[in-house]
Amino acid sequence: MIAMNMDELGTQHEEIALIAAQLRQAIADPDQPRAVSALRWQLARKLMAHLALEDRILYPALQRQGDDRIRATAARIQAEIGALAESFARYMAAWTDERITRDWRGFCADSDRILDALGRRIDREERILYPLARSLDDQATGQIARAG
């Protein structure tokens, strides 16, 4: 059984994707600097809290499962997309408001890269990882009901 509310993680994905879409819209025109500071910090707060839950609780819980397929899948996905927290932290530190104003095009390109990585992670987790975690919870609930 996974000691996490998978529905809450899914809701967080939706909230993060919405803020990311708003940021992507704000940087859509590389010739027109927009006010993006509030969106970046809103995304940072939501994303870093979410990634901490996944990286410190969900992935380790899945990698402790008895099923080799589940352990291998969680390890593979984490290896492929697990560095997002560090990449995002570097992105936030690198792009001060002053630097964004000075190098809007560079900021837009770097933002596109980080938002693409974020989108890939959310997609992989929603398609592959979360269904695995939910199936474990369903199995555990069924076992508890049968034992009760």
Coordinates of C-alpha atoms in Angstrom, one line a residue:
M1 CA 0.0 0.0 0.0
I2 CA 1.3 3.5 -0.9
A3 CA 1.0 5.9 2.0
M4 CA -0.1 8.8 -0.2
N5 CA -3.3 10.3 -1.5
M6 CA -2.9 9.6 -5.2
D7 CA -6.0 11.7 -6.0
E8 CA -4.3 14.7 -4.3
L9 CA -1.1 14.1 -6.3
G10 CA -3.2 14.1 -9.5
T11 CA -4.9 17.4 -8.4
Q12 CA -1.5 18.9 -7.9
H13 CA -0.5 17.8 -11.4
E14 CA -3.5 19.6 -12.8
E15 CA -2.7 22.8 -10.8
I16 CA 0.9 22.7 -11.9
A17 CA 0.0 22.1 -15.5
L18 CA -2.4 25.1 -15.4
I19 CA 0.3 27.5 -14.0
A20 CA 2.8 26.1 -16.5
A21 CA 0.3 26.8 -19.4
Q22 CA -0.1 30.4 -18.1
L23 CA 3.6 30.8 -18.0
R24 CA 4.0 29.3 -21.5
Q25 CA 1.3 31.8 -22.7
A26 CA 3.2 34.7 -21.1
I27 CA 6.4 33.8 -23.0
A28 CA 4.7 32.9 -26.3
D29 CA 6.0 36.1 -27.9
P30 CA 9.8 36.2 -27.6
D31 CA 9.7 39.9 -28.7
Q32 CA 7.3 41.1 -26.1
P33 CA 8.5 40.9 -22.5
R34 CA 5.7 40.1 -20.1
A35 CA 5.5 40.2 -16.3
V36 CA 6.3 36.6 -15.4
S37 CA 7.8 36.9 -11.9
A38 CA 4.5 36.1 -10.1
L39 CA 3.8 33.1 -12.3
R40 CA 7.3 31.7 -12.0
W41 CA 7.1 31.9 -8.2
Q42 CA 3.6 30.4 -8.1
L43 CA 4.9 27.5 -10.2
A44 CA 8.0 27.1 -8.1
R45 CA 6.0 26.9 -4.8
K46 CA 3.6 24.3 -6.2
L47 CA 6.1 22.3 -8.1
M48 CA 8.8 22.0 -5.4
A49 CA 6.3 20.9 -2.8
H50 CA 4.9 18.3 -5.2
L51 CA 8.3 17.0 -6.3
A52 CA 9.4 16.7 -2.7
L53 CA 6.4 14.4 -2.0
E54 CA 7.0 12.3 -5.0
D55 CA 10.8 12.1 -4.8
R56 CA 10.9 11.5 -1.0
I57 CA 7.8 9.3 -0.5
L58 CA 6.1 8.0 -3.7
Y59 CA 9.2 6.8 -5.6
P60 CA 10.9 5.2 -2.6
A61 CA 7.6 3.5 -1.6
L62 CA 7.2 2.0 -5.1
Q63 CA 10.8 0.9 -5.2
R64 CA 10.2 -1.1 -1.9
Q65 CA 7.4 -3.1 -3.4
G66 CA 7.8 -6.9 -3.8
D67 CA 6.8 -6.8 -7.4
D68 CA 10.0 -6.6 -9.6
R69 CA 8.1 -4.9 -12.4
I70 CA 6.8 -2.1 -10.2
R71 CA 10.3 -1.6 -8.7
A72 CA 11.9 -1.5 -12.1
T73 CA 9.3 0.8 -13.6
A74 CA 9.6 3.3 -10.7
A75 CA 13.4 3.2 -10.8
R76 CA 13.4 3.7 -14.6
I77 CA 11.0 6.6 -14.6
Q78 CA 12.8 8.3 -11.7
A79 CA 16.1 7.9 -13.5
E80 CA 14.7 9.3 -16.7
I81 CA 12.9 12.3 -15.2
G82 CA 14.0 12.5 -11.6
A83 CA 16.4 15.5 -12.0
L84 CA 13.6 18.0 -12.5
A85 CA 13.8 19.5 -9.0
E86 CA 17.4 20.3 -9.4
S87 CA 17.0 21.6 -13.0
F88 CA 14.0 23.8 -11.9
A89 CA 16.0 25.2 -8.9
R90 CA 18.9 26.1 -11.2
Y91 CA 16.4 27.7 -13.6
M92 CA 14.8 29.8 -10.9
A93 CA 18.2 30.9 -9.5
A94 CA 19.6 31.7 -13.0
W95 CA 16.8 33.9 -14.1
T96 CA 16.5 37.0 -11.9
D97 CA 14.0 39.6 -12.8
E98 CA 16.9 41.8 -14.0
R99 CA 18.3 39.1 -16.2
I100 CA 14.9 38.2 -17.6
T101 CA 14.5 41.9 -18.7
R102 CA 18.0 41.9 -20.2
D103 CA 17.7 38.6 -22.0
W104 CA 14.0 38.0 -22.7
R105 CA 14.7 35.6 -25.7
G106 CA 17.1 33.5 -23.6
F107 CA 14.6 33.4 -20.8
C108 CA 11.9 32.3 -23.2
A109 CA 14.0 29.5 -24.6
D110 CA 15.1 28.3 -21.2
S111 CA 11.6 28.4 -19.9
D112 CA 10.4 26.4 -22.9
R113 CA 13.0 23.7 -22.1
I114 CA 12.0 23.5 -18.4
L115 CA 8.3 23.5 -19.2
D116 CA 8.8 20.7 -21.7
A117 CA 10.7 18.6 -19.1
L118 CA 7.9 19.3 -16.6
G119 CA 5.2 18.3 -19.2
R120 CA 7.1 15.0 -19.9
R121 CA 7.4 14.2 -16.3
I122 CA 3.7 14.8 -15.6
D123 CA 2.7 12.8 -18.7
R124 CA 4.9 9.8 -17.7
E125 CA 3.7 9.8 -14.2
E126 CA 0.0 10.1 -15.1
R127 CA 0.2 7.4 -17.8
I128 CA 2.5 4.9 -16.1
L129 CA 3.4 5.5 -12.5
Y130 CA 0.2 6.7 -10.9
P131 CA -1.9 3.8 -12.3
L132 CA 0.7 1.4 -10.7
A133 CA 0.4 3.2 -7.4
R134 CA -3.3 3.2 -7.5
S135 CA -3.4 -0.5 -8.4
L136 CA -1.3 -1.3 -5.3
D137 CA -3.7 0.8 -3.2
D138 CA -6.7 -1.1 -4.7
Q139 CA -5.0 -4.5 -4.0
A140 CA -4.3 -3.5 -0.4
T141 CA -7.9 -2.2 0.1
G142 CA -9.2 -5.5 -1.3
Q143 CA -6.9 -7.5 1.0
I144 CA -8.0 -5.5 4.0
A145 CA -11.7 -6.0 3.1
R146 CA -11.2 -9.7 2.7
A147 CA -9.3 -10.0 6.0
G148 CA -11.9 -7.9 7.9

